[in-house]
Short mmCIF file of C-alpha atoms and ligand atoms in Angstrom, two decimals:
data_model
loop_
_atom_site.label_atom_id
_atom_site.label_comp_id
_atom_site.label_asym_id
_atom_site.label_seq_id
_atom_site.Cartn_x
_atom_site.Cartn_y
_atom_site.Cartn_z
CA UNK A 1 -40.92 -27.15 -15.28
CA UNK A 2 -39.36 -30.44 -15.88
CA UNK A 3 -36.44 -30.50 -14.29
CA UNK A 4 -35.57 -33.89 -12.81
CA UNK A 5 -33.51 -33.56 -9.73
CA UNK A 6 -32.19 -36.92 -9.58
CA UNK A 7 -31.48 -37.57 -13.35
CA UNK A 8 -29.26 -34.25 -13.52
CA UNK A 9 -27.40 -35.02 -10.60
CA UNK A 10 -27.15 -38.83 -11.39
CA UNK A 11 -23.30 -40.05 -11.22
CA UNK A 12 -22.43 -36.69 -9.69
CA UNK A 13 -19.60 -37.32 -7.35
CA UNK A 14 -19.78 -33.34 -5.96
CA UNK A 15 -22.38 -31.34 -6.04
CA UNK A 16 -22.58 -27.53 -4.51
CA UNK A 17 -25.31 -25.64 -3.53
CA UNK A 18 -25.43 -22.10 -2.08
CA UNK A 19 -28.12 -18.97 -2.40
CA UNK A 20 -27.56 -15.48 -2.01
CA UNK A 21 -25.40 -13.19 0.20
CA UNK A 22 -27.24 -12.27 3.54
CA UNK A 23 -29.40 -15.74 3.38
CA UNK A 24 -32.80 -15.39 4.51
CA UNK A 25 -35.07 -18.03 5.59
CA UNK A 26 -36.08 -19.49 2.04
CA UNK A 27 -32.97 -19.14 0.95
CA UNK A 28 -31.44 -20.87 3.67
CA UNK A 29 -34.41 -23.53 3.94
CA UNK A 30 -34.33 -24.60 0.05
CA UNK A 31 -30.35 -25.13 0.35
CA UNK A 32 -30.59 -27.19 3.11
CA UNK A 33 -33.48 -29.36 2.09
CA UNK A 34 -31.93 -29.76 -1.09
CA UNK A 35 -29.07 -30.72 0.80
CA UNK A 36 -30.80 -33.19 3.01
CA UNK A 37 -32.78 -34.72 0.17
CA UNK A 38 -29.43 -35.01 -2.16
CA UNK A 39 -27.39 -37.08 0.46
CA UNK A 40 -30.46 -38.80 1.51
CA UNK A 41 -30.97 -40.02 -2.67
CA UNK A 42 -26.47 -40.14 -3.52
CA UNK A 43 -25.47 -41.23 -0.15
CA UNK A 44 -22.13 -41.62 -2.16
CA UNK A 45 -21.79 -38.07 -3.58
CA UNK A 46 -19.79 -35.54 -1.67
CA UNK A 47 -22.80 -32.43 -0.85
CA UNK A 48 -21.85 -29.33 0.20
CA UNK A 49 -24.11 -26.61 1.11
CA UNK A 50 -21.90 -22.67 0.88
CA UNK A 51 -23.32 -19.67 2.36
CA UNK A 52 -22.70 -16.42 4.64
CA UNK A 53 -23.33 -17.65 7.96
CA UNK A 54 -26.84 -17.49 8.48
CA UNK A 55 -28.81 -16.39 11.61
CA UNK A 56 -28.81 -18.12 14.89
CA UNK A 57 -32.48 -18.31 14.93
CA UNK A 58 -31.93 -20.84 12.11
CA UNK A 59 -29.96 -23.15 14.39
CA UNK A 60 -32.62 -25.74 14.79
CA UNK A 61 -32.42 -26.13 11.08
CA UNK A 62 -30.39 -30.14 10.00
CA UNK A 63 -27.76 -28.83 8.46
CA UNK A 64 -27.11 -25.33 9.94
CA UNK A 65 -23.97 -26.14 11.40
CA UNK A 66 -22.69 -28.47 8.10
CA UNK A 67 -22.86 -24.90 6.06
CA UNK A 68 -19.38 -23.78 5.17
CA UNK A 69 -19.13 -20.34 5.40
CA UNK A 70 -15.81 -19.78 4.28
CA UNK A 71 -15.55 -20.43 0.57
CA UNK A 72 -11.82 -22.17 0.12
CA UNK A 73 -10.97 -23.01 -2.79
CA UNK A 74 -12.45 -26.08 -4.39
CA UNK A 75 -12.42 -28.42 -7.50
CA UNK A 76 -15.18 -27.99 -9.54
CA UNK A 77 -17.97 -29.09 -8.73
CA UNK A 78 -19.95 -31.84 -11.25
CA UNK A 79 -23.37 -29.95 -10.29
CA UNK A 80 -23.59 -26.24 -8.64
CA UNK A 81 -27.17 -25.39 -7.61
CA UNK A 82 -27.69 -21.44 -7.36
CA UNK A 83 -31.29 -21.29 -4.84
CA UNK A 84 -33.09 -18.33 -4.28
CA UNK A 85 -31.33 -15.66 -6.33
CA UNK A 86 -29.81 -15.08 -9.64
CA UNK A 87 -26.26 -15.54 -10.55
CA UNK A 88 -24.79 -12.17 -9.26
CA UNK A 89 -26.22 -12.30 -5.95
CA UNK A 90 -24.53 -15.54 -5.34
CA UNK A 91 -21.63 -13.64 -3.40
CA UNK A 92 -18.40 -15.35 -2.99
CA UNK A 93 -20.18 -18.87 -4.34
CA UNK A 94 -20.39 -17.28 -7.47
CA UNK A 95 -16.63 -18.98 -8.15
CA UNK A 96 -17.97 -22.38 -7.95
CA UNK A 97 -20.76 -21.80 -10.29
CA UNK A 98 -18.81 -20.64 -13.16
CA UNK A 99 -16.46 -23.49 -12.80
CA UNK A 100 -19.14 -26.04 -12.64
CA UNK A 101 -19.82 -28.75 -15.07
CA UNK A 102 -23.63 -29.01 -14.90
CA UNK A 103 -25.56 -25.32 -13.27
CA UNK A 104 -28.93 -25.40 -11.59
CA UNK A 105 -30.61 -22.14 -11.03
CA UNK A 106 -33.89 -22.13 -9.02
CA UNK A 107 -35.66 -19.43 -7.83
CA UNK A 108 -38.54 -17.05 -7.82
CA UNK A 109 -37.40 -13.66 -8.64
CA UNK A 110 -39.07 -12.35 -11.35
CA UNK A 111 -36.05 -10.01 -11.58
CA UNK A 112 -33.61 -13.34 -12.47
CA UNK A 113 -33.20 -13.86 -16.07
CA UNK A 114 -31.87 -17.48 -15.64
CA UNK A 115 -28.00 -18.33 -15.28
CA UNK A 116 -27.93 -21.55 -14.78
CA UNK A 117 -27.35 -24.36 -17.97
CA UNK A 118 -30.87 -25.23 -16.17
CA UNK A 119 -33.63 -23.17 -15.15
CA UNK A 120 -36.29 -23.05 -13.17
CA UNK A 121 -37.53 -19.85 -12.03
CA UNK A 122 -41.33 -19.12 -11.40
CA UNK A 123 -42.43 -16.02 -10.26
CA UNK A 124 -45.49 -17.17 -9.46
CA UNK A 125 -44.42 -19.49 -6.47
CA UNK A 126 -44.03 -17.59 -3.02
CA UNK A 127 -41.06 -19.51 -2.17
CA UNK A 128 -38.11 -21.44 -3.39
CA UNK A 129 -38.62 -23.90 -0.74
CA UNK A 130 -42.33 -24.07 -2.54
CA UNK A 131 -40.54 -24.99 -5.86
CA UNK A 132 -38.14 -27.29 -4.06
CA UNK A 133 -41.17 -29.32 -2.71
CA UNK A 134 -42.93 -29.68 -6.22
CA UNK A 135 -39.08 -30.93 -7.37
CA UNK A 136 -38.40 -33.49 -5.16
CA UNK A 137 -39.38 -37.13 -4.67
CA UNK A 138 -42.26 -36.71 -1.91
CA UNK A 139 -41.42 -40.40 -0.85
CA UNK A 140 -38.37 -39.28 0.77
CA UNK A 141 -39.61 -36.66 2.62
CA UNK A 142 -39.07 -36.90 6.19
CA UNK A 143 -39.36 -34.63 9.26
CA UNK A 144 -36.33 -32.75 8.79
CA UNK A 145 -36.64 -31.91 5.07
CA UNK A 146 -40.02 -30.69 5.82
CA UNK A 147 -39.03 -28.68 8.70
CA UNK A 148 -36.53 -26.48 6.55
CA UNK A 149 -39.20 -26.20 3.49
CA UNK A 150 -41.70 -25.05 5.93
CA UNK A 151 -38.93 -22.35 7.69
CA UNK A 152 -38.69 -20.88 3.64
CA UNK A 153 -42.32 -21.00 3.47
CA UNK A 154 -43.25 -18.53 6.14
CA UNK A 155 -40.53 -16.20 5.84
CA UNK A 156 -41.32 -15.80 2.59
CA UNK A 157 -45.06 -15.63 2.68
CA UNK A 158 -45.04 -13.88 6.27
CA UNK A 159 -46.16 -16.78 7.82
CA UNK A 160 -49.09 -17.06 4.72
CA UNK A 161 -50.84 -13.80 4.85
CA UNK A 162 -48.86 -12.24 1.69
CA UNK A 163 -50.56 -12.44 -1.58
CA UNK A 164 -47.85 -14.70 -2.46
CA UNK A 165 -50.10 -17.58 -0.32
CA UNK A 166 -51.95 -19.92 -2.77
CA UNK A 167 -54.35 -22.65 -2.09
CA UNK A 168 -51.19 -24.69 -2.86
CA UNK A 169 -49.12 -23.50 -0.62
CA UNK A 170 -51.36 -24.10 2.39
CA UNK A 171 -51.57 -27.71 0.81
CA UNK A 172 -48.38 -27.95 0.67
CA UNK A 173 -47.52 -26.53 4.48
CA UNK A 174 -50.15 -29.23 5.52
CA UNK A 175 -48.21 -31.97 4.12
CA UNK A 176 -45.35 -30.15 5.70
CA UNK A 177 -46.47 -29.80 9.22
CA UNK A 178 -47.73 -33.47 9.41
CA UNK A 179 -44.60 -34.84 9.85
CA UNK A 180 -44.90 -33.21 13.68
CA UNK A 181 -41.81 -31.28 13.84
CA UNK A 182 -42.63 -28.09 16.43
CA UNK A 183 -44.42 -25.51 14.44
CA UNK A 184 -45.23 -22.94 16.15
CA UNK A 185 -41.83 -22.86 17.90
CA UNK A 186 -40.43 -22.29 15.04
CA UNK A 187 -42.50 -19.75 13.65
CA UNK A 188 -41.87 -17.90 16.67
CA UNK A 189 -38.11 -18.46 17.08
CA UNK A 190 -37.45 -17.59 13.47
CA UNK A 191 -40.13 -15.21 12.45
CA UNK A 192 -41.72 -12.94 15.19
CA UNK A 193 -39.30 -13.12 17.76
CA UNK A 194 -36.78 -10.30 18.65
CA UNK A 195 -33.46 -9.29 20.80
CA UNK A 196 -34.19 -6.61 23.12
CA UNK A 197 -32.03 -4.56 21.12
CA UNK A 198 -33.53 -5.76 18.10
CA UNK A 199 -37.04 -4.69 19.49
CA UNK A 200 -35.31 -1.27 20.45
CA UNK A 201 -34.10 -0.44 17.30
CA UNK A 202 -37.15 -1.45 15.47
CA UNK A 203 -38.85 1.42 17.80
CA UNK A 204 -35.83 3.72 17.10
CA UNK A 205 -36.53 3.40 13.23
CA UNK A 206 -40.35 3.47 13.29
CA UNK A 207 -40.01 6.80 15.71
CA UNK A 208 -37.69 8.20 13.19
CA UNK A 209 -40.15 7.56 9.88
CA UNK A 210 -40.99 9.87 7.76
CA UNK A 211 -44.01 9.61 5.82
CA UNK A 212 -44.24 11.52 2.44
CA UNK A 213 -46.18 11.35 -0.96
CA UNK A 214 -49.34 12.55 0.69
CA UNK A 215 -48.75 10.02 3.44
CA UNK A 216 -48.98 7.26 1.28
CA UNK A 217 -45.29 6.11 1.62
CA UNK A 218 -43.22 6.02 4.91
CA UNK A 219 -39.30 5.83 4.77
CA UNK A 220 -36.65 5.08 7.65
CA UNK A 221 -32.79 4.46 7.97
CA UNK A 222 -30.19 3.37 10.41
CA UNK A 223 -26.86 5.04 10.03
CA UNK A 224 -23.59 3.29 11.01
CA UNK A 225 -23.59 5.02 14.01
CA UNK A 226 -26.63 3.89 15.73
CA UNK A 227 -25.95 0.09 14.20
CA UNK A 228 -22.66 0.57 16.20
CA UNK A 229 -24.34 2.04 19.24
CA UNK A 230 -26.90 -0.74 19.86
CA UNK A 231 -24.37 -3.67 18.46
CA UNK A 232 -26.79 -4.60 16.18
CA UNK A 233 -25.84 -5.89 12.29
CA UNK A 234 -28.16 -6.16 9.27
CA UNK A 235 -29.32 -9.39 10.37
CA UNK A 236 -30.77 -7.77 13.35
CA UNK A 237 -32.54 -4.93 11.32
CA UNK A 238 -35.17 -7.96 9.66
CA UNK A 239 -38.94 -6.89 9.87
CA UNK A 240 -38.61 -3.21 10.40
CA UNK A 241 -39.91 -2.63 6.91
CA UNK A 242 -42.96 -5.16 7.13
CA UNK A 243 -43.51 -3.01 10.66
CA UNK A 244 -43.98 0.06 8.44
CA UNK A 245 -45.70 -1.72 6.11
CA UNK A 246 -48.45 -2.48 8.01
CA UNK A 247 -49.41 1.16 8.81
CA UNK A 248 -52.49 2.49 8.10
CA UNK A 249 -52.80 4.27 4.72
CA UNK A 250 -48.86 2.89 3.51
CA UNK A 251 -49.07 2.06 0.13
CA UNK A 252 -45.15 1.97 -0.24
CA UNK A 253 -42.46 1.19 2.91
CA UNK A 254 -38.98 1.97 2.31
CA UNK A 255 -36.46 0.68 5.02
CA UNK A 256 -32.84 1.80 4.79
CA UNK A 257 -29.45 0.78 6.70
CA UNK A 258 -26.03 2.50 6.02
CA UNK A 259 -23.58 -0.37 4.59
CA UNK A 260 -20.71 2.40 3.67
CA UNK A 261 -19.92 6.14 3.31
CA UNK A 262 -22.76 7.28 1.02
CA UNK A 263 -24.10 3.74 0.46
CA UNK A 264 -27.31 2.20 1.66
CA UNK A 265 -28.88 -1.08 1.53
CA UNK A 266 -33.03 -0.44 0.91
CA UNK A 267 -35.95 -2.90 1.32
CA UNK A 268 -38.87 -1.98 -0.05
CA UNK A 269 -42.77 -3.13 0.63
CA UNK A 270 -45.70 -2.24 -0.86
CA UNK A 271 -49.36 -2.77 -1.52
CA UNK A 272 -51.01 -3.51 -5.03
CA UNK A 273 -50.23 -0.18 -6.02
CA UNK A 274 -46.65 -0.24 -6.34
CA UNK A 275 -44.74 -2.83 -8.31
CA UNK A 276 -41.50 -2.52 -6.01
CA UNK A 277 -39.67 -5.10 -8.14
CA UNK A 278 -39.63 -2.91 -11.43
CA UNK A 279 -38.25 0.55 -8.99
CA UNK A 280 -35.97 -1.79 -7.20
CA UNK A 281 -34.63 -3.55 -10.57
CA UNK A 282 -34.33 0.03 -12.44
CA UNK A 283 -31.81 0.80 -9.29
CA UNK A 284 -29.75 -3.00 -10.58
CA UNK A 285 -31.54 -4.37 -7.67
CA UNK A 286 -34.89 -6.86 -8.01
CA UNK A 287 -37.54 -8.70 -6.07
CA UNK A 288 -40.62 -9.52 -5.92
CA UNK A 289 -44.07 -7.43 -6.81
CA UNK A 290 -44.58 -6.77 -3.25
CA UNK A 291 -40.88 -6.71 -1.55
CA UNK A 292 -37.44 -6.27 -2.93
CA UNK A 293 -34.61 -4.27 -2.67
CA UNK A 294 -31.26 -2.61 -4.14
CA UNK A 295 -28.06 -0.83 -2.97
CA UNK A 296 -27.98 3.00 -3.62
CA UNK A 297 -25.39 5.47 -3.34
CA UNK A 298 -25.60 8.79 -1.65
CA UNK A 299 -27.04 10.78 1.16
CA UNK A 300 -30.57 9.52 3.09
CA UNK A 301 -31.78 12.76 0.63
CA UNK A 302 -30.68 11.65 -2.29
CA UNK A 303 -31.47 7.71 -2.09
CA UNK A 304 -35.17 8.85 -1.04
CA UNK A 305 -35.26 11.26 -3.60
CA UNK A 306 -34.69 8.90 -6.00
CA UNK A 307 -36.61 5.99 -5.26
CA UNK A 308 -39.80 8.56 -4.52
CA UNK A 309 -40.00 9.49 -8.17
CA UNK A 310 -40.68 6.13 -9.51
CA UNK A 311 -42.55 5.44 -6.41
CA UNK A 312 -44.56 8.49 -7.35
CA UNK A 313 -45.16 7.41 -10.86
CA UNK A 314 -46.22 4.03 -9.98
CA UNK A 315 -48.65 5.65 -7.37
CA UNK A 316 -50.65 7.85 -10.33
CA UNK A 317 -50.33 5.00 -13.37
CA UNK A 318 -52.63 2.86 -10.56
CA UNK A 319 -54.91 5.95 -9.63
CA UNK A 320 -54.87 6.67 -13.70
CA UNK A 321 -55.96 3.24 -14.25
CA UNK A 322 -58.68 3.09 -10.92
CA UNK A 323 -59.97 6.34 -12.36
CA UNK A 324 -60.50 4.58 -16.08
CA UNK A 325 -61.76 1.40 -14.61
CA UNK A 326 -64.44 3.09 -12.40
CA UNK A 327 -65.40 5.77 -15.28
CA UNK A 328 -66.21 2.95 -17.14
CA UNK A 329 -68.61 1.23 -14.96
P1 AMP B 1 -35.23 -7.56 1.46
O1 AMP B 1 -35.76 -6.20 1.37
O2 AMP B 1 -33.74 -7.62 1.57
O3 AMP B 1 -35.94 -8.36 2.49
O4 AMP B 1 -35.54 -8.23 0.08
C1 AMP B 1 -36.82 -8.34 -0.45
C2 AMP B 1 -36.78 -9.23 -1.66
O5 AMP B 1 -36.03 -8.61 -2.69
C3 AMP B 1 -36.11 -10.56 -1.39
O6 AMP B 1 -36.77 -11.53 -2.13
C4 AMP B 1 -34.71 -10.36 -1.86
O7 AMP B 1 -34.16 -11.57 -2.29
C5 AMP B 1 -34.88 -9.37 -3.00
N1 AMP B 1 -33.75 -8.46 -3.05
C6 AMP B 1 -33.31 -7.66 -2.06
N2 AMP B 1 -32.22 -6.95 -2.42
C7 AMP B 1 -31.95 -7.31 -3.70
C8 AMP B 1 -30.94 -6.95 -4.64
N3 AMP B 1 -29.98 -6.06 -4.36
N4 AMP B 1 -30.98 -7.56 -5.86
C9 AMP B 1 -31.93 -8.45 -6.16
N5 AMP B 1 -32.91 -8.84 -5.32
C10 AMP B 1 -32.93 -8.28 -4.10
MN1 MN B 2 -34.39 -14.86 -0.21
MN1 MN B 3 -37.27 -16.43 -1.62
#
């Protein structure tokens, strides 16, 4: 990884940056400190950061209200950064991209095969905000870039207890937090806290799970119905999967949410016993090892149906291999 932030965008009058549809907080945290450090190094370039609107728990973020969340029309931009996701996942910023003169693509899905005329994604890295850190010129950090690279770091790492957490990252998240912005405000604000509805229909789903595969995977969905009923949008549905997750003897957490007749939107957790990101890309979806997700078509049923199969397989190719491995000792 060599890409030099400041020589690419050198003499770039407008530059772009955006991530992908429903922006989460690494997403949101590695556009706007990108942002931040971009006009802080060009104060003469024009930098524009484009996204869905993000969260209101992100609100604190510099920046947050600068996002435009209506993608007009636009020139093209000299440099379009695509953070966080791969090119088709880039929503309705996906038009500046393609009409850009220079394209930046970082990220750390090992499900993104690289779109960008630049690349830089590594799977290895818990976060794009993580990546973002090792790109940019540590001298002109400040308190606000390192308030939005922390934000990416714990939503992405679960506030560091994923296996996505390296020694470097807690290095890193030192640096971070020594510039004395309100940590654990913000871990609260953005990460643990919930609504009351938000708290109600995380109890409505986890009441509603169904556990199957010899109890070693748990599924739930919202319909429309109930998302109507309680007012609540997917925004507000964040954390029910990590919730199942974290039940005793889950190997595999599937959390669903109605998005259209027949079609669901599924988020999927696991242990080291189910590579989510290969059953989630087989579905055109992707991820990570441990969580990702796709869009799937048909009834609760069918989706689960589906999705258990490979589930299934994944579950007996890591009891095949435990079984080898401890034959062999
Ligand atoms: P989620 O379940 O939405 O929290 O997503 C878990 C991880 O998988 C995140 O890193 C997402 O960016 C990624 N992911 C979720 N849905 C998709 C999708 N349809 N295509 C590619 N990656 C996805
Ligand atoms: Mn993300
Ligand atoms: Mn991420």
């Amino acid at each position: 990884m060599n890409l030099n932030l400041l020589e690419e965008c050198a003499g770039a009058k407008r530059i772009g940056i955006s991530g992908h549809v429903r922006p989460d907080g690494d997403c949101l945290g590695a556009c706007l400190g990108l942002w931040q450090y971009l006009g802080k190094c060009f104060p003469a370039a024009n930098v524009q950061v484009f996204l869905e609107k993000p969260a209101d728990i992100f609100k604190s973020m510099k920046g947050f209200g600068e996002i435009d969340t209506d993608f007009p029309e636009e020139a093209a931009f000299d440099v379009f950064f695509a953070l966080d996701t791969s090119v088709d996942r880039l929503g309705d910023a996906e038009k500046y991209f393609k009409a850009a003169g220079k394209t930046i693509n970082i990220d750390h899905h090992v499900s993104n095969p690289g779109g960008g005329h630049i690349n830089v994604v590594r799977p290895d890295v818990g976060s794009t905000c993580e990546i973002i850190y090792d790109l940019i010129d540590l001298g002109q950090l400040d308190r606000d870039m390192a308030q939005v690279l922390y934000v990416g770091m714990i939503h992405d790492t679960g506030v560091f207890q994923y296996s996505n957490t390296t020694p470097a990252t807690l290095e890193k998240a030192a640096k971070l937090i020594s510039y004395g912005f309100d940590f654990p405000n913000l871990i609260l604000e953005t990460f643990y806290q919930k609504s009351y509805v938000q708290a109600q229909v995380m109890g409505r789903a986890l009441m509603e799970s169904i556990r199957f595969l010899q109890g070693a995977c748990i599924v739930s969905a919202i319909d429309k119905k109930t998302m109507e009923f309680y007012n609540v949008g997917p925004k507000d549905l964040d954390g029910i999967v990590n919730q199942l997750r974290n039940i005793e003897g889950i190997d595999c957490a599937i959390f669903m949410y109605e998005t259209g007749t027949l079609e669901y939107k599924v988020s999927m957790r696991s242990s080291e016993k189910v590579n989510v990101a290969e059953v989630a890309a087989y579905f055109g979806g992707g991820g990570h090892a441990r969580a990702a997700g796709c869009n799937l078509t048909g009834t609760f049923h069918d989706c689960v149906n589906n999705i258990s199969l490979h589930i299934e397989k994944a579950l007996k190719k890591w009891e095949a291999e435990h079984d080898e491995r401890d034959n062999s000792h």
